[in-house]
PDB file of C-alpha atoms in Angstrom:
ATOM      1  CA  MET A  13    -128.177 177.604 184.392  1.00  0.00           C
ATOM      2  CA  ASP A  14    -129.541 175.490 181.792  1.00  0.00           C
ATOM      3  CA  ARG A  15    -127.602 175.609 178.414  1.00  0.00           C
ATOM      4  CA  THR A  16    -130.599 177.495 176.847  1.00  0.00           C
ATOM      5  CA  THR A  17    -130.679 180.033 179.549  1.00  0.00           C
ATOM      6  CA  CYS A  18    -127.797 182.527 178.856  1.00  0.00           C
ATOM      7  CA  VAL A  19    -126.696 185.685 177.149  1.00  0.00           C
ATOM      8  CA  ILE A  20    -124.645 185.279 173.984  1.00  0.00           C
ATOM      9  CA  PRO A  21    -122.554 188.392 173.264  1.00  0.00           C
ATOM     10  CA  ALA A  22    -122.452 189.432 169.604  1.00  0.00           C
ATOM     11  CA  HIS A  23    -118.702 188.855 169.378  1.00  0.00           C
ATOM     12  CA  GLU A  24    -119.212 185.111 170.049  1.00  0.00           C
ATOM     13  CA  TYR A  25    -121.419 184.552 167.022  1.00  0.00           C
ATOM     14  CA  ARG A  26    -119.799 182.027 164.656  1.00  0.00           C
ATOM     15  CA  ARG A  27    -119.346 183.079 160.965  1.00  0.00           C
ATOM     16  CA  VAL A  28    -120.109 180.287 158.691  1.00  0.00           C
ATOM     17  CA  ARG A  29    -121.062 179.682 155.021  1.00  0.00           C
ATOM     18  CA  TRP A  30    -124.676 179.528 153.996  1.00  0.00           C
ATOM     19  CA  ILE A  31    -125.844 175.953 153.477  1.00  0.00           C
ATOM     20  CA  ASN A  32    -125.717 176.414 149.716  1.00  0.00           C
ATOM     21  CA  GLY A  33    -122.340 178.235 150.052  1.00  0.00           C
ATOM     22  CA  ALA A  34    -123.594 181.397 148.327  1.00  0.00           C
ATOM     23  CA  GLY A  35    -123.029 183.822 151.177  1.00  0.00           C
ATOM     24  CA  TRP A  36    -122.134 184.107 154.918  1.00  0.00           C
ATOM     25  CA  THR A  37    -123.989 184.158 158.087  1.00  0.00           C
ATOM     26  CA  ARG A  38    -123.210 184.668 161.706  1.00  0.00           C
ATOM     27  CA  GLU A  39    -124.756 181.737 163.673  1.00  0.00           C
ATOM     28  CA  ILE A  40    -126.260 182.842 167.079  1.00  0.00           C
ATOM     29  CA  HIS A  41    -127.543 179.429 168.255  1.00  0.00           C
ATOM     30  CA  ALA A  42    -128.909 176.162 166.928  1.00  0.00           C
ATOM     31  CA  GLU A  43    -131.081 173.922 169.108  1.00  0.00           C
ATOM     32  CA  PRO A  44    -130.045 171.193 169.330  1.00  0.00           C
ATOM     33  CA  GLY A  45    -126.629 171.774 167.833  1.00  0.00           C
ATOM     34  CA  GLY A  46    -125.412 170.021 164.649  1.00  0.00           C
ATOM     35  CA  GLU A  47    -127.273 169.407 161.431  1.00  0.00           C
ATOM     36  CA  GLY A  48    -130.407 168.100 163.172  1.00  0.00           C
ATOM     37  CA  TRP A  49    -131.523 171.377 164.709  1.00  0.00           C
ATOM     38  CA  ALA A  50    -135.148 172.052 165.409  1.00  0.00           C
ATOM     39  CA  TRP A  51    -134.599 175.800 165.293  1.00  0.00           C
ATOM     40  CA  ARG A  52    -131.667 178.107 164.521  1.00  0.00           C
ATOM     41  CA  LEU A  53    -130.914 181.882 164.871  1.00  0.00           C
ATOM     42  CA  SER A  54    -128.317 183.590 162.680  1.00  0.00           C
ATOM     43  CA  ILE A  55    -127.537 186.986 161.163  1.00  0.00           C
ATOM     44  CA  ALA A  56    -127.492 186.658 157.292  1.00  0.00           C
ATOM     45  CA  GLU A  57    -124.982 188.777 155.289  1.00  0.00           C
ATOM     46  CA  VAL A  58    -126.281 189.542 151.678  1.00  0.00           C
ATOM     47  CA  GLU A  59    -123.518 191.278 149.763  1.00  0.00           C
ATOM     48  CA  ALA A  60    -124.602 190.466 146.315  1.00  0.00           C
ATOM     49  CA  ASP A  61    -127.525 188.980 144.308  1.00  0.00           C
ATOM     50  CA  ALA A  62    -127.483 185.345 145.425  1.00  0.00           C
ATOM     51  CA  PRO A  63    -129.875 182.287 145.569  1.00  0.00           C
ATOM     52  CA  PHE A  64    -130.930 181.310 149.189  1.00  0.00           C
ATOM     53  CA  SER A  65    -130.609 177.903 150.479  1.00  0.00           C
ATOM     54  CA  LEU A  66    -133.536 175.433 149.940  1.00  0.00           C
ATOM     55  CA  LEU A  67    -134.667 174.163 153.249  1.00  0.00           C
ATOM     56  CA  PRO A  68    -137.333 171.439 152.994  1.00  0.00           C
ATOM     57  CA  GLY A  69    -139.627 171.229 155.946  1.00  0.00           C
ATOM     58  CA  VAL A  70    -138.320 174.538 157.476  1.00  0.00           C
ATOM     59  CA  ASP A  71    -140.084 177.818 157.802  1.00  0.00           C
ATOM     60  CA  ARG A  72    -138.209 181.133 157.995  1.00  0.00           C
ATOM     61  CA  GLU A  73    -138.639 184.782 159.135  1.00  0.00           C
ATOM     62  CA  LEU A  74    -136.114 187.449 158.107  1.00  0.00           C
ATOM     63  CA  VAL A  75    -135.914 190.883 159.700  1.00  0.00           C
ATOM     64  CA  LEU A  76    -133.871 193.617 158.040  1.00  0.00           C
ATOM     65  CA  LEU A  77    -131.083 194.893 160.393  1.00  0.00           C
ATOM     66  CA  GLU A  78    -128.833 196.927 158.163  1.00  0.00           C
ATOM     67  CA  GLY A  79    -128.762 198.445 154.649  1.00  0.00           C
ATOM     68  CA  ASP A  80    -131.127 200.263 152.435  1.00  0.00           C
ATOM     69  CA  GLY A  81    -133.278 197.157 151.793  1.00  0.00           C
ATOM     70  CA  LEU A  82    -133.312 193.582 150.633  1.00  0.00           C
ATOM     71  CA  ARG A  83    -135.284 192.427 147.552  1.00  0.00           C
ATOM     72  CA  LEU A  84    -136.584 188.724 147.798  1.00  0.00           C
ATOM     73  CA  ARG A  85    -137.462 187.220 144.357  1.00  0.00           C
ATOM     74  CA  PHE A  86    -139.338 183.971 144.575  1.00  0.00           C
ATOM     75  CA  ASP A  87    -139.139 181.525 141.560  1.00  0.00           C
ATOM     76  CA  ASP A  88    -142.934 181.561 141.438  1.00  0.00           C
ATOM     77  CA  GLY A  89    -142.872 185.190 140.459  1.00  0.00           C
ATOM     78  CA  GLU A  90    -143.589 186.904 143.841  1.00  0.00           C
ATOM     79  CA  THR A  91    -141.216 189.722 144.775  1.00  0.00           C
ATOM     80  CA  ARG A  92    -141.101 191.235 148.192  1.00  0.00           C
ATOM     81  CA  GLU A  93    -138.809 194.041 149.708  1.00  0.00           C
ATOM     82  CA  LEU A  94    -137.717 194.349 153.263  1.00  0.00           C
ATOM     83  CA  LEU A  95    -137.154 198.106 153.906  1.00  0.00           C
ATOM     84  CA  PRO A  96    -135.604 200.024 156.809  1.00  0.00           C
ATOM     85  CA  PRO A  97    -135.901 200.240 159.698  1.00  0.00           C
ATOM     86  CA  HIS A  98    -136.804 196.603 160.416  1.00  0.00           C
ATOM     87  CA  GLN A  99    -139.359 195.305 157.917  1.00  0.00           C
ATOM     88  CA  ARG A 100    -139.775 191.470 158.072  1.00  0.00           C
ATOM     89  CA  LEU A 101    -141.196 188.523 156.121  1.00  0.00           C
ATOM     90  CA  ARG A 102    -142.202 184.963 157.035  1.00  0.00           C
ATOM     91  CA  PHE A 103    -142.045 182.366 154.341  1.00  0.00           C
ATOM     92  CA  ALA A 104    -141.531 178.689 153.620  1.00  0.00           C
ATOM     93  CA  GLY A 105    -137.929 177.567 153.404  1.00  0.00           C
ATOM     94  CA  ASP A 106    -138.710 175.155 150.661  1.00  0.00           C
ATOM     95  CA  ARG A 107    -139.712 178.031 148.275  1.00  0.00           C
ATOM     96  CA  ALA A 108    -136.947 178.732 145.789  1.00  0.00           C
ATOM     97  CA  LEU A 109    -135.809 182.347 145.986  1.00  0.00           C
ATOM     98  CA  GLY A 110    -132.938 184.848 145.651  1.00  0.00           C
ATOM     99  CA  GLY A 111    -131.908 187.857 147.638  1.00  0.00           C
ATOM    100  CA  GLN A 112    -130.572 191.130 146.252  1.00  0.00           C
ATOM    101  CA  PRO A 113    -129.397 194.052 148.566  1.00  0.00           C
ATOM    102  CA  LEU A 114    -130.844 197.400 147.239  1.00  0.00           C
ATOM    103  CA  ASP A 115    -127.539 199.333 147.808  1.00  0.00           C
ATOM    104  CA  GLY A 116    -124.480 197.133 148.086  1.00  0.00           C
ATOM    105  CA  ARG A 117    -125.196 195.168 151.327  1.00  0.00           C
ATOM    106  CA  ALA A 118    -127.953 194.010 153.553  1.00  0.00           C
ATOM    107  CA  VAL A 119    -127.957 192.258 156.907  1.00  0.00           C
ATOM    108  CA  ALA A 120    -130.879 190.320 158.249  1.00  0.00           C
ATOM    109  CA  PHE A 121    -131.863 188.505 161.383  1.00  0.00           C
ATOM    110  CA  ASN A 122    -132.680 185.013 160.323  1.00  0.00           C
ATOM    111  CA  LEU A 123    -135.072 182.699 162.315  1.00  0.00           C
ATOM    112  CA  MET A 124    -135.428 179.192 160.995  1.00  0.00           C
ATOM    113  CA  TRP A 125    -137.415 176.380 162.470  1.00  0.00           C
ATOM    114  CA  ARG A 126    -138.661 172.894 161.409  1.00  0.00           C
ATOM    115  CA  ARG A 127    -142.458 173.255 161.238  1.00  0.00           C
ATOM    116  CA  ASP A 128    -143.110 169.733 162.523  1.00  0.00           C
ATOM    117  CA  ALA A 129    -140.980 170.226 165.660  1.00  0.00           C
ATOM    118  CA  VAL A 130    -141.711 173.861 167.003  1.00  0.00           C
ATOM    119  CA  ALA A 131    -144.029 176.829 166.420  1.00  0.00           C
ATOM    120  CA  THR A 132    -142.673 180.389 166.649  1.00  0.00           C
ATOM    121  CA  GLN A 133    -143.759 183.919 167.065  1.00  0.00           C
ATOM    122  CA  LEU A 134    -141.705 187.017 166.539  1.00  0.00           C
ATOM    123  CA  TRP A 135    -142.270 190.643 167.677  1.00  0.00           C
ATOM    124  CA  HIS A 136    -140.480 193.882 167.316  1.00  0.00           C
ATOM    125  CA  ARG A 137    -140.860 195.876 170.518  1.00  0.00           C
ATOM    126  CA  PRO A 138    -139.508 199.216 172.117  1.00  0.00           C
ATOM    127  CA  LEU A 139    -137.880 198.838 175.519  1.00  0.00           C
ATOM    128  CA  ALA A 140    -139.305 201.659 177.649  1.00  0.00           C
ATOM    129  CA  GLY A 141    -139.805 199.977 181.037  1.00  0.00           C
ATOM    130  CA  PRO A 142    -139.985 196.531 182.516  1.00  0.00           C
ATOM    131  CA  MET A 143    -141.451 193.712 180.469  1.00  0.00           C
ATOM    132  CA  VAL A 144    -142.279 190.257 182.067  1.00  0.00           C
ATOM    133  CA  LEU A 145    -141.680 187.037 180.184  1.00  0.00           C
ATOM    134  CA  PHE A 146    -143.084 183.709 181.410  1.00  0.00           C
ATOM    135  CA  MET A 147    -142.011 180.359 180.135  1.00  0.00           C
ATOM    136  CA  ASP A 148    -143.023 176.817 180.827  1.00  0.00           C
ATOM    137  CA  PRO A 149    -141.069 173.551 179.978  1.00  0.00           C
ATOM    138  CA  GLY A 150    -141.126 173.327 176.166  1.00  0.00           C
ATOM    139  CA  THR A 151    -140.946 177.033 175.741  1.00  0.00           C
ATOM    140  CA  THR A 152    -137.879 179.264 174.891  1.00  0.00           C
ATOM    141  CA  TRP A 153    -137.891 182.936 174.698  1.00  0.00           C
ATOM    142  CA  VAL A 154    -135.182 184.734 172.517  1.00  0.00           C
ATOM    143  CA  VAL A 155    -134.349 188.453 173.131  1.00  0.00           C
ATOM    144  CA  TYR A 156    -132.227 189.992 170.372  1.00  0.00           C
ATOM    145  CA  LEU A 157    -131.205 193.492 171.272  1.00  0.00           C
ATOM    146  CA  LEU A 158    -131.563 195.771 168.213  1.00  0.00           C
ATOM    147  CA  ALA A 159    -130.466 199.045 170.066  1.00  0.00           C
ATOM    148  CA  GLY A 160    -129.597 200.329 173.469  1.00  0.00           C
ATOM    149  CA  ARG A 161    -128.879 198.397 176.550  1.00  0.00           C
ATOM    150  CA  ALA A 162    -130.902 195.879 178.812  1.00  0.00           C
ATOM    151  CA  HIS A 163    -130.725 193.501 181.559  1.00  0.00           C
ATOM    152  CA  LEU A 164    -132.783 190.485 182.671  1.00  0.00           C
ATOM    153  CA  GLU A 165    -133.745 189.627 186.219  1.00  0.00           C
ATOM    154  CA  GLY A 166    -134.912 186.111 187.151  1.00  0.00           C
ATOM    155  CA  ASP A 167    -134.058 182.995 189.063  1.00  0.00           C
ATOM    156  CA  ASP A 168    -130.524 182.781 187.449  1.00  0.00           C
ATOM    157  CA  PRO A 169    -128.108 185.781 187.298  1.00  0.00           C
ATOM    158  CA  LEU A 170    -127.518 186.934 183.711  1.00  0.00           C
ATOM    159  CA  PRO A 171    -125.103 189.520 182.376  1.00  0.00           C
ATOM    160  CA  SER A 172    -126.265 192.784 180.960  1.00  0.00           C
ATOM    161  CA  MET A 173    -127.030 193.064 177.214  1.00  0.00           C
ATOM    162  CA  ALA A 174    -125.565 195.478 174.723  1.00  0.00           C
ATOM    163  CA  MET A 175    -126.645 196.185 171.114  1.00  0.00           C
ATOM    164  CA  GLY A 176    -126.520 192.985 169.027  1.00  0.00           C
ATOM    165  CA  ASP A 177    -126.403 190.500 172.004  1.00  0.00           C
ATOM    166  CA  THR A 178    -128.889 187.673 172.292  1.00  0.00           C
ATOM    167  CA  ALA A 179    -130.441 186.150 175.388  1.00  0.00           C
ATOM    168  CA  LEU A 180    -131.981 182.552 175.449  1.00  0.00           C
ATOM    169  CA  LEU A 181    -134.409 181.971 178.176  1.00  0.00           C
ATOM    170  CA  GLY A 182    -135.654 178.447 178.959  1.00  0.00           C
ATOM    171  CA  ALA A 183    -137.431 176.570 181.767  1.00  0.00           C
ATOM    172  CA  PRO A 184    -136.108 173.075 181.972  1.00  0.00           C
ATOM    173  CA  GLU A 185    -138.034 172.367 185.141  1.00  0.00           C
ATOM    174  CA  GLY A 186    -141.244 174.194 186.175  1.00  0.00           C
ATOM    175  CA  ARG A 187    -142.171 177.625 185.276  1.00  0.00           C
ATOM    176  CA  ALA A 188    -139.670 180.375 184.906  1.00  0.00           C
ATOM    177  CA  ARG A 189    -140.196 184.223 185.036  1.00  0.00           C
ATOM    178  CA  TYR A 190    -137.807 186.976 183.778  1.00  0.00           C
ATOM    179  CA  VAL A 191    -138.147 190.738 183.795  1.00  0.00           C
ATOM    180  CA  LEU A 192    -136.526 192.571 180.784  1.00  0.00           C
ATOM    181  CA  ASP A 193    -135.638 196.106 181.472  1.00  0.00           C
ATOM    182  CA  GLY A 194    -133.598 198.709 179.833  1.00  0.00           C
ATOM    183  CA  GLY A 195    -133.880 201.270 176.921  1.00  0.00           C
ATOM    184  CA  GLY A 196    -133.783 200.653 173.146  1.00  0.00           C
ATOM    185  CA  GLU A 197    -135.498 198.174 170.885  1.00  0.00           C
ATOM    186  CA  ALA A 198    -135.602 194.361 170.649  1.00  0.00           C
ATOM    187  CA  LEU A 199    -136.719 191.505 168.744  1.00  0.00           C
ATOM    188  CA  LEU A 200    -138.722 188.932 170.880  1.00  0.00           C
ATOM    189  CA  VAL A 201    -139.075 185.313 169.690  1.00  0.00           C
ATOM    190  CA  ARG A 202    -141.245 182.710 171.398  1.00  0.00           C
ATOM    191  CA  ILE A 203    -140.585 179.086 170.507  1.00  0.00           C
ATOM    192  CA  ASP A 204    -143.016 176.417 171.592  1.00  0.00           C
ATOM    193  CA  ALA A 205    -142.309 172.731 171.068  1.00  0.00           C
ATOM    194  CA  ARG A 206    -144.972 170.636 169.353  1.00  0.00           C
ATOM    195  CA  ALA A 207    -146.442 167.692 171.079  1.00  0.00           C
ATOM    196  CA  GLY A 208    -143.779 165.050 171.742  1.00  0.00           C
ATOM    197  CA  GLN A 209    -140.946 167.607 170.932  1.00  0.00           C
ATOM    198  CA  ALA A 210    -138.573 169.736 173.143  1.00  0.00           C
ATOM    199  CA  ALA A 211    -138.071 173.395 172.282  1.00  0.00           C
ATOM    200  CA  GLY A 212    -134.711 173.775 174.097  1.00  0.00           C
TER     201      GLY A 212
END
């Protein structure tokens, strides 16, 4: 299996400090690894009113996973609230802002990508029958299981997924096809490399 075709169990996520040190996040995957990533997935934990890290050249999308809500206050005066069950917001990482949990604690799925390296799309979908995912070289699919159980069938055997697990699906050579089946809910992310770049 290619290193970007795997299932990452939730218990293997690495808990690290935010870049600015103001909070904690559970890193799911960064591609490539290290500081020079083109895209990164994590689970942000917001336990108090705190400034978010400034990330020049990076775009972000947050999806509320737990808590009664997350208020985002941008320095330019805009305020947005992410409310249950899974409201989300896409914004530029170089906009200064702070996050405030509406009732003690909020947890959010955090997709970050360098806008000159890759393009991304994110969907929230119920799992109620088979779903076919196609990928070409330069494309990576991410499946984050919000609830339930699921499994993926394709050229490479992959373990079953439980709530909170993440699957990374790449196609290093030629086209690949996977069938996602199960019951529950999932976040699906498609990551496409821009010209001259590699998605995974």
